[in-house]
Structure formats: C-alpha cells, structure tokens
Tab-separated table of C-alpha atoms in Angstrom:
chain	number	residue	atom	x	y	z
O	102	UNK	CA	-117.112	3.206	123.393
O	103	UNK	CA	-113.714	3.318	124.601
O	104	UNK	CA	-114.245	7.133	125.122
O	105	UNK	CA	-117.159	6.580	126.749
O	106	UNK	CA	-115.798	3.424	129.445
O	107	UNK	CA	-112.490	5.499	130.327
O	108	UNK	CA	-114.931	8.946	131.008
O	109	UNK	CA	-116.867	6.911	133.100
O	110	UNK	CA	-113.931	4.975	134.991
O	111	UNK	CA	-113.070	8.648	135.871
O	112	UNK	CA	-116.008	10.265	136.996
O	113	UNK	CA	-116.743	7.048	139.513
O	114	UNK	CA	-113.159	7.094	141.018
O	115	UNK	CA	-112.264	11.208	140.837
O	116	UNK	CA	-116.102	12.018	141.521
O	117	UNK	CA	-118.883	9.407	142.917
O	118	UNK	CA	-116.827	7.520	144.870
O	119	UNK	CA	-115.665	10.396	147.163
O	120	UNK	CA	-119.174	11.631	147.530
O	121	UNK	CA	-119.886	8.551	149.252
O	122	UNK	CA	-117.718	9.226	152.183
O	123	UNK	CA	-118.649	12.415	154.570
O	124	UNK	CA	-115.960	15.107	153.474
O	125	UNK	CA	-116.042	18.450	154.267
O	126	UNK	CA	-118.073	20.562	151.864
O	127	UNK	CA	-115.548	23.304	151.587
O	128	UNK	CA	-113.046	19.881	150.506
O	129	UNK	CA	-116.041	19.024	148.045
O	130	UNK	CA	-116.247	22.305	146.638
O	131	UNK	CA	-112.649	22.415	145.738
O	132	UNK	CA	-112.089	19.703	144.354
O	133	UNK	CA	-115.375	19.846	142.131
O	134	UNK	CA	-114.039	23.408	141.144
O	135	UNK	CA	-110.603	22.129	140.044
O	136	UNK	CA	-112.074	19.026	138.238
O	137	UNK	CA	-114.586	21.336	136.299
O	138	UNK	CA	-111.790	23.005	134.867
O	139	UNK	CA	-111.430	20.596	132.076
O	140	UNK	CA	-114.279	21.945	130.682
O	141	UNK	CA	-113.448	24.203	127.919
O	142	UNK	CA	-114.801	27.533	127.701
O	143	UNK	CA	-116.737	28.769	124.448
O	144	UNK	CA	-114.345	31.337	123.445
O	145	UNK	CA	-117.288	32.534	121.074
O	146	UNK	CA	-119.079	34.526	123.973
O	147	UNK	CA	-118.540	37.155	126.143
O	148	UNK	CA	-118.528	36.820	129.855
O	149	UNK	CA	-119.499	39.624	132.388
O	150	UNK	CA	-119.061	39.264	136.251
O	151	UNK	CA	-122.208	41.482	137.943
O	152	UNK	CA	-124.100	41.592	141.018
O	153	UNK	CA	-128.408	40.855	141.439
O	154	UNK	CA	-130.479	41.471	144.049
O	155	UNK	CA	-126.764	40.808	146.161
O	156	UNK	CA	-125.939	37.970	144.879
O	157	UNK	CA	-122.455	37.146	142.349
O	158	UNK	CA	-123.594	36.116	139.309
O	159	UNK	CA	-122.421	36.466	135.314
O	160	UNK	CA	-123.906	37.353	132.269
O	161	UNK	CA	-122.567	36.112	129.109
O	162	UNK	CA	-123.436	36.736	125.775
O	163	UNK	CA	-123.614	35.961	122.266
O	164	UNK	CA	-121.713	38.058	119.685
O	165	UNK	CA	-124.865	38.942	118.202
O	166	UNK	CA	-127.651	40.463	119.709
O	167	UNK	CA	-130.282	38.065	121.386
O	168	UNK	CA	-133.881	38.516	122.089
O	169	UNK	CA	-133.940	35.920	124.964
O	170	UNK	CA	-132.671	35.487	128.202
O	171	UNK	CA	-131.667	32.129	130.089
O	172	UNK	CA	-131.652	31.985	133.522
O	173	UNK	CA	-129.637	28.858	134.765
O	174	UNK	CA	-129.587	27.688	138.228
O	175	UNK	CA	-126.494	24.960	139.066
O	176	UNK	CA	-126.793	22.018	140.538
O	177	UNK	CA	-125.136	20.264	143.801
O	178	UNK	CA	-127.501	18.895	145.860
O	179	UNK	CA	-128.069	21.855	147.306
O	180	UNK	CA	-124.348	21.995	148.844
O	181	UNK	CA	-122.029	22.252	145.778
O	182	UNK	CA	-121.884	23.825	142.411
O	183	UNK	CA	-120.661	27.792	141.629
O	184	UNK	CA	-119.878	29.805	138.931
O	185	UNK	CA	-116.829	28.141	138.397
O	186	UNK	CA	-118.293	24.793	138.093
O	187	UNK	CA	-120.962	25.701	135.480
O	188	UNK	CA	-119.253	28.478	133.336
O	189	UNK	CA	-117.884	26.275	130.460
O	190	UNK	CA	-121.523	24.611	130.220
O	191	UNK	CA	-122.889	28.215	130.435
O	192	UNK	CA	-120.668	29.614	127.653
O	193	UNK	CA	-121.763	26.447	125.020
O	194	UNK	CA	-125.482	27.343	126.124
O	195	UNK	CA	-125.153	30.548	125.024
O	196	UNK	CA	-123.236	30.117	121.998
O	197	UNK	CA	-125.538	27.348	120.893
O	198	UNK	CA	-128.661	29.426	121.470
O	199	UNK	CA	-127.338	32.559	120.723
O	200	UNK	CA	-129.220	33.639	123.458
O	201	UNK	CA	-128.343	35.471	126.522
O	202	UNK	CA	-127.559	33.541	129.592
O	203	UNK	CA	-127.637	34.542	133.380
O	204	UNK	CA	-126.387	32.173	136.104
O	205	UNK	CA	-125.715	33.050	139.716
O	206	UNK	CA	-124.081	31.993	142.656
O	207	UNK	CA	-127.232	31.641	145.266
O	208	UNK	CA	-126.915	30.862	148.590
O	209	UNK	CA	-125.693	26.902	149.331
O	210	UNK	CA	-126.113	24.616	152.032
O	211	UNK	CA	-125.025	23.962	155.115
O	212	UNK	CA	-124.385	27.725	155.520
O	213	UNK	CA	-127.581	28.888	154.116
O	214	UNK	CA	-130.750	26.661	154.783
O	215	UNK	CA	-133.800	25.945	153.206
O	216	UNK	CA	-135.704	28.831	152.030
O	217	UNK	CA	-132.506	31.030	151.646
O	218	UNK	CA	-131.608	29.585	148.034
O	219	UNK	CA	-135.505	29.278	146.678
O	220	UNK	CA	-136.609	33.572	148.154
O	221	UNK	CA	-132.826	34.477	146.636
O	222	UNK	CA	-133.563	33.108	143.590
O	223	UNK	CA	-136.956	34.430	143.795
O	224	UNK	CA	-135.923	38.186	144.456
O	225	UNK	CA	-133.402	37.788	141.550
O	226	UNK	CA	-136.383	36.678	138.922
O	227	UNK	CA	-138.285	40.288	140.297
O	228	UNK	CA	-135.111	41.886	139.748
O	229	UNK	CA	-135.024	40.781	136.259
O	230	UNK	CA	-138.726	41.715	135.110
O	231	UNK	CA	-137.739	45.222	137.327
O	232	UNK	CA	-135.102	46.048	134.790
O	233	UNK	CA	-137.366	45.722	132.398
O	234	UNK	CA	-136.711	41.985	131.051
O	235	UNK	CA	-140.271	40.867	129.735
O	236	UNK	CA	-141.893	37.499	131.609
O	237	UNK	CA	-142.482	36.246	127.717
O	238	UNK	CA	-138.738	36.836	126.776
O	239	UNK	CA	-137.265	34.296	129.663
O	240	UNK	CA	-136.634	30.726	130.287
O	241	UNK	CA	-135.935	29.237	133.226
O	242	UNK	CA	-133.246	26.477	133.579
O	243	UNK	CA	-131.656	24.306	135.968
O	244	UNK	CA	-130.136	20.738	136.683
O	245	UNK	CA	-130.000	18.252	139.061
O	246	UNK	CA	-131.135	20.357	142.037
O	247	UNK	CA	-130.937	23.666	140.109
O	248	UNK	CA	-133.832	22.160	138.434
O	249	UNK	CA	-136.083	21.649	141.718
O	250	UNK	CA	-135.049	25.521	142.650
O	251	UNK	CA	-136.207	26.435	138.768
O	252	UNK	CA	-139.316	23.790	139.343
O	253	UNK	CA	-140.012	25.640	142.679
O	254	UNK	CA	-139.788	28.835	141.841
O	255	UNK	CA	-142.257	28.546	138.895
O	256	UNK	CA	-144.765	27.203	141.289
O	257	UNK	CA	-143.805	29.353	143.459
O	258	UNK	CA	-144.873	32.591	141.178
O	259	UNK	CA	-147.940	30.651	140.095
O	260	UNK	CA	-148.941	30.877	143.524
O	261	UNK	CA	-148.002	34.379	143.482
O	262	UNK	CA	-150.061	35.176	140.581
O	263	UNK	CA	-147.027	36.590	139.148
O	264	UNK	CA	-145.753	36.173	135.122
O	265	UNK	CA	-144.235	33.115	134.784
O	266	UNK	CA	-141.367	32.656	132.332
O	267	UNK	CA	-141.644	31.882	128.485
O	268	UNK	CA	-140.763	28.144	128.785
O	269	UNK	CA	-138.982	25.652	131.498
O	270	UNK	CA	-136.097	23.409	131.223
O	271	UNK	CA	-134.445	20.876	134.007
O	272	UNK	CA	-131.747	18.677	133.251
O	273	UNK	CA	-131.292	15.672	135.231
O	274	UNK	CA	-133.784	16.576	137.686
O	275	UNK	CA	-133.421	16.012	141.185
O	276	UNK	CA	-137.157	16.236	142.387
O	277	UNK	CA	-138.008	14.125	145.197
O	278	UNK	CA	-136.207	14.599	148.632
O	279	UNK	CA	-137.877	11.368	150.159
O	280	UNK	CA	-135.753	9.292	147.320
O	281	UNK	CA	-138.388	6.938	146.464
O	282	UNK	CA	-137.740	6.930	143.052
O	283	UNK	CA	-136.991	2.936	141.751
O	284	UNK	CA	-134.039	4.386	139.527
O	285	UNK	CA	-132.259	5.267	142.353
O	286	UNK	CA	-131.358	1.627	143.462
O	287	UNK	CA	-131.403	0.179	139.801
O	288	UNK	CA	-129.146	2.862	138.374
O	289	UNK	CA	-126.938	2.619	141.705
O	290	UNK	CA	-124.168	1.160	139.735
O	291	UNK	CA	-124.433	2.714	136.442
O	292	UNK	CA	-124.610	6.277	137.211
O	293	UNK	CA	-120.704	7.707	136.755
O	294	UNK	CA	-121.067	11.287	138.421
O	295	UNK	CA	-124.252	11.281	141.138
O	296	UNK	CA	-124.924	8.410	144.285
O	297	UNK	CA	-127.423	8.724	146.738
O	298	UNK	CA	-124.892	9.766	149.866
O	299	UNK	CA	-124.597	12.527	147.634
O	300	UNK	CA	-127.608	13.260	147.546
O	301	UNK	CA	-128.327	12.244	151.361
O	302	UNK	CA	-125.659	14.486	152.759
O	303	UNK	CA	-127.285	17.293	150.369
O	304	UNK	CA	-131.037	16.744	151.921
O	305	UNK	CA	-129.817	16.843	155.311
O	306	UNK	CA	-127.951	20.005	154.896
O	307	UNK	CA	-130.344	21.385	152.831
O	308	UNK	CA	-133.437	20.514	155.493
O	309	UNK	CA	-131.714	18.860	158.311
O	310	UNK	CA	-134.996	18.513	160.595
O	311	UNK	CA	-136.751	21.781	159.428
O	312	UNK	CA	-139.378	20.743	156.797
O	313	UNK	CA	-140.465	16.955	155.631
O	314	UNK	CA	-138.605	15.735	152.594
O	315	UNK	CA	-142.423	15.237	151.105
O	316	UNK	CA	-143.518	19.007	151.591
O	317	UNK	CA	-143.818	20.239	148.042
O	318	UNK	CA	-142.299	23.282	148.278
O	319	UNK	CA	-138.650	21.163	148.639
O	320	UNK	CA	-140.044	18.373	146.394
O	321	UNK	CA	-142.433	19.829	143.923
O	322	UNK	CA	-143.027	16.591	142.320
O	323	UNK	CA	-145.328	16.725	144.738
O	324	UNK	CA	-147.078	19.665	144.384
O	325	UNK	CA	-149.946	20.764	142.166
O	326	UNK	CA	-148.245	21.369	138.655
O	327	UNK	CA	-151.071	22.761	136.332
O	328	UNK	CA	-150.195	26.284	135.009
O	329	UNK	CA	-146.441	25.772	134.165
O	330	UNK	CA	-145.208	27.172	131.123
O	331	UNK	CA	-143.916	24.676	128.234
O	332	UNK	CA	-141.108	22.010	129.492
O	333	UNK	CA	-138.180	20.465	128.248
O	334	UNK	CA	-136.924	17.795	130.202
O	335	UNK	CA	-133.685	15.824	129.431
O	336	UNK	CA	-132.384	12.580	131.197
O	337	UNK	CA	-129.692	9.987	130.437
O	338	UNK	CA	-131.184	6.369	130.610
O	339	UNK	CA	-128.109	5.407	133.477
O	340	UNK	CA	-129.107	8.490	135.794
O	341	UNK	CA	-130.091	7.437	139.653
O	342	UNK	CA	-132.594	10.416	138.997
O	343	UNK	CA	-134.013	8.578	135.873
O	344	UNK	CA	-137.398	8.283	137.270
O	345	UNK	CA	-137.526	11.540	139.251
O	346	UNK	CA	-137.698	12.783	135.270
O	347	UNK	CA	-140.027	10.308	134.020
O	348	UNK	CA	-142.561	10.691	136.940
O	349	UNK	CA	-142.370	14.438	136.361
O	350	UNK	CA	-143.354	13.560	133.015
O	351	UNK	CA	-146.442	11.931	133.759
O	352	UNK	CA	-148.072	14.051	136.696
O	353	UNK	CA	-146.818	17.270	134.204
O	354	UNK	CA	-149.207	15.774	131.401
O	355	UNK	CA	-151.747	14.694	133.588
O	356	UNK	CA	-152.026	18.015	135.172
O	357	UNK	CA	-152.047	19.933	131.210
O	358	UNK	CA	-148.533	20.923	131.059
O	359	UNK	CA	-147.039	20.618	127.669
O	360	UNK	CA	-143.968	18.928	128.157
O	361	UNK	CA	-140.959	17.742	125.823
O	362	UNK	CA	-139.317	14.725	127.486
O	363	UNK	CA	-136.333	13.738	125.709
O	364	UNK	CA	-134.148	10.689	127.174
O	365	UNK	CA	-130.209	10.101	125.902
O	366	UNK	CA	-129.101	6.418	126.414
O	367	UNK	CA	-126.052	5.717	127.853
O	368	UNK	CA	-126.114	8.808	129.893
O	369	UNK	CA	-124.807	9.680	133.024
O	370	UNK	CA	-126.257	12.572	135.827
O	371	UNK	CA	-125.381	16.150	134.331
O	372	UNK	CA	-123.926	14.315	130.534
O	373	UNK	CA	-124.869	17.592	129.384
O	374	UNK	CA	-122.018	19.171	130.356
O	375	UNK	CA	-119.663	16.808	128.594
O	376	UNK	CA	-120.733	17.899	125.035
O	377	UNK	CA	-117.267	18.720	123.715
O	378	UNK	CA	-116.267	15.284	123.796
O	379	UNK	CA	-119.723	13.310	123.583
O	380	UNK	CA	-122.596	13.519	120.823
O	381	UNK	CA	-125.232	12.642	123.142
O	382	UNK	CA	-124.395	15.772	125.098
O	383	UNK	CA	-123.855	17.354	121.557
O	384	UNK	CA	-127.229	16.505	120.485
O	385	UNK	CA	-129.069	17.403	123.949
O	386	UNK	CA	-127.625	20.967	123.449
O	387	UNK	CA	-129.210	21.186	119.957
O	388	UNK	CA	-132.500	19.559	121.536
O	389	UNK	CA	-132.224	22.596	123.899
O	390	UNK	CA	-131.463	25.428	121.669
O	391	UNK	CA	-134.418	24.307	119.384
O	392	UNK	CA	-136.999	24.179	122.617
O	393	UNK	CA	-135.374	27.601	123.470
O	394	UNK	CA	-135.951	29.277	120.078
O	395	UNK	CA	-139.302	27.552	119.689
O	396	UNK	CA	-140.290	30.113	122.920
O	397	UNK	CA	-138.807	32.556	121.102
O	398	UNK	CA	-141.017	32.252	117.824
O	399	UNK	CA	-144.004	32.479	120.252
C-alpha cells in the first residue's frame, strides 16, 4: 500500500499535474521521455531499430523463435508517446509472450493531423502482410489512444474488405473524443497519470476544427463494430477512461464481438507499464500473454 500511495504521489505531481497547464509539446515530450526511463528494459530480448513504410520503428524479439507478431501502437493523446517512452513495456511484452513485437514511431500531433497517424499506420499493416506476415499470425495492440488508432484501423480494414488481424487488444482505451464518458469526472481525482486537459489539449491538436469529435472514424466507439476479431480489453477501476472501456464492452457484445474484458482495481491510466514493481500490472501481462497465445492455438 505504501508502494502503491508514494507511486501515485509521483505520477500526480511529476506527471498529471503538469498536463494540466498548456506546455509546449516538444517540453512534454521530454520530460515524458526522461521520466520513462525508469522503466527497466527486459534484458531477455533483442532489440532492432528498422524502418516501415518510412516510418522509425523497432522490432524486438524473443530468444526463441516466435510464431506471432505484435503490433503495438503508443499512446499520448495523440501528441506524446515514442519509442523511447514505450520500449521497456515493449521488451516485457515480448519476453512474456515470447512473441515478436513491432512498435513504431507514427506521425504525432500538432505537426501531423488527423488522418496522418491512422493511413501511416494503415500503410505499415499492408507492409507487414507484403512481406509476407500472415493476417492469422498478428495481433493488434495499443493503449490509451494507441488503442483508438488499433480500434480504427481494424474498422478501418473491415471496411476495406481486407484480412483483419488474429485478435485485438487496447489497454486503457481512450475511445470517445466528445468525453462524455461519466468516469471521466468521477475518476477526476483518482487517476495518478491521465486528466482530461490532457486529453483536451490532445483532441484539439489532434482535430482542431477539422472533423467532429463524434465522427467514428476518430471515435470508433461510435462506429459499427460487428466483424472485429477476438478482444482483450484491460482497465484499472481508478482510470478517467474507465467507462470508455466498459461501454466498448457492451456495444462490442451487442454487435457479436467476442470480447475478454478484464478490470484491475486500484489501477491507474497505462498501470500496465508499471509491472516490475506492481502485481496488478504483473498479472495484466500474464492476462495478455494468455489472450495472445490463445490466437496463437487457433
């Protein structure tokens, strides 16, 4: 507990209480870089720096050989998050799986607008399946807003009528740009990492006055989400983006989608990345590699 109420104390003062104020975003990005650095890297895995479809990205791997492939988009509402912020978390997915895992550096807002991040993304998936990586061998990831670009761009190849991945995952989704979502005043206070300017000063660099915050295609809670492929979805019970999750998880069902919803109390936004000093974030890693090798097995 004492862990858990000096991690917290933290996050709020080095993290979500600077959010709140309008800094730069190159001042954001550093210091989130610098502060992610306490994250220790899985020295189990190999890490290779390569290039798709133009964009930076890294591959790292397992030891042993894998059969799957992870693709991870970060999150950052849509302004922060790099390699450097998600590499540690990267390097535990992949040594936890045993699978390989791909993240990438897309295009971020202000600089790039919306649909620069979602069609780079997008060219990077037909990159994959180019090279020769089968539909059925990968899973698409993301969190926070990584997981409305993964969420997106699976509805966006359904409406392609291309091959969707083998299964879905979003941590801590960040789903719905007109922030109507109740847990977003109730968990105001609790969350340790994520508040709404945050996520404000995110939308409006992300959209400015471009698209509605309720067009699907930037909030696919929205949309029409029959046809996805099997979905793991994992939320801590303190998140502001609590019910962006559990409203996902209802209009997912309704509409057919098989969907694992798994919710860790006493969480905070992104806890996942914390699992080398928290067993929640421990066990949401475990929940994850056993959704990941269940799409496997099929």
């Amino acid at each position: 507990m004492w862990k858990q109420y000096i991690t917290e104390a933290f996050l709020k003062t080095a993290i979500r209480t600077p959010s709140q104020f309008s800094l730069p975003p190159s001042t954001t990005r550093k210091i989130l870089d610098q502060l992610c650095r306490i994250f220790p890297v899985n020295k189990e895995v190999q890490i290779r720096p390569i290039r798709l479809a133009g964009i930076k990205a890294e591959e790292i791997k397992p030891q042993s050989s894998s059969t799957q492939l992870i693709f991870h988009i970060h999150g950052g509402a849509f302004f922060l998050g790099s390699l450097n912020t998600h590499r540690a978390f990267m390097t535990d997915i992949a040594a936890r799986t045993q699978m390989q895992v791909i993240h990438v550096d897309y295009p971020l807002a202000p600089e790039s607008e919306f649909p620069d991040a979602l069609e780079a993304l997008y060219d990077i998936y037909q990159l994959l399946l180019d090279q020769g990586i089968q539909a059925k061998d990968m899973i698409l990831s993301g969190d926070s807003c990584g997981a409305n670009l993964a969420l997106a761009l699976c509805l966006r190849l359904k409406e392609n009528q291309d091959e969707q991945p083998s299964g879905l995952i979003l941590m801590s989704p960040f789903l719905d740009l007109t922030l109507s979502s109740d847990s977003l005043r109730f968990n105001r206070k609790h969350d340790a990492l994520l508040s709404i300017e945050a996520l404000e000063a995110g939308i409006d660099y992300y959209l400015g006055n471009r698209i509605a915050t309720d067009n699907p295609q930037v909030s696919p809670l929205f949309d029409d989400l029959s046809g996805l492929p099997p979905t793991l979805v994992q939320v801590g019970s303190k998140e502001i983006l609590l019910d962006d999750a559990k409203r996902f998880l209802e209009q997912a069902k309704q509409a057919g989608v098989e969907v694992e919803f798994k919710l860790y109390t006493g969480m905070w936004h992104n806890f996942q990345m914390f699992s080398a000093w928290f067993d929640e974030a421990k066990q949401a890693l475990a929940d994850l590699a056993t959704f990941a090798h269940q799409r496997d097995k099929d």
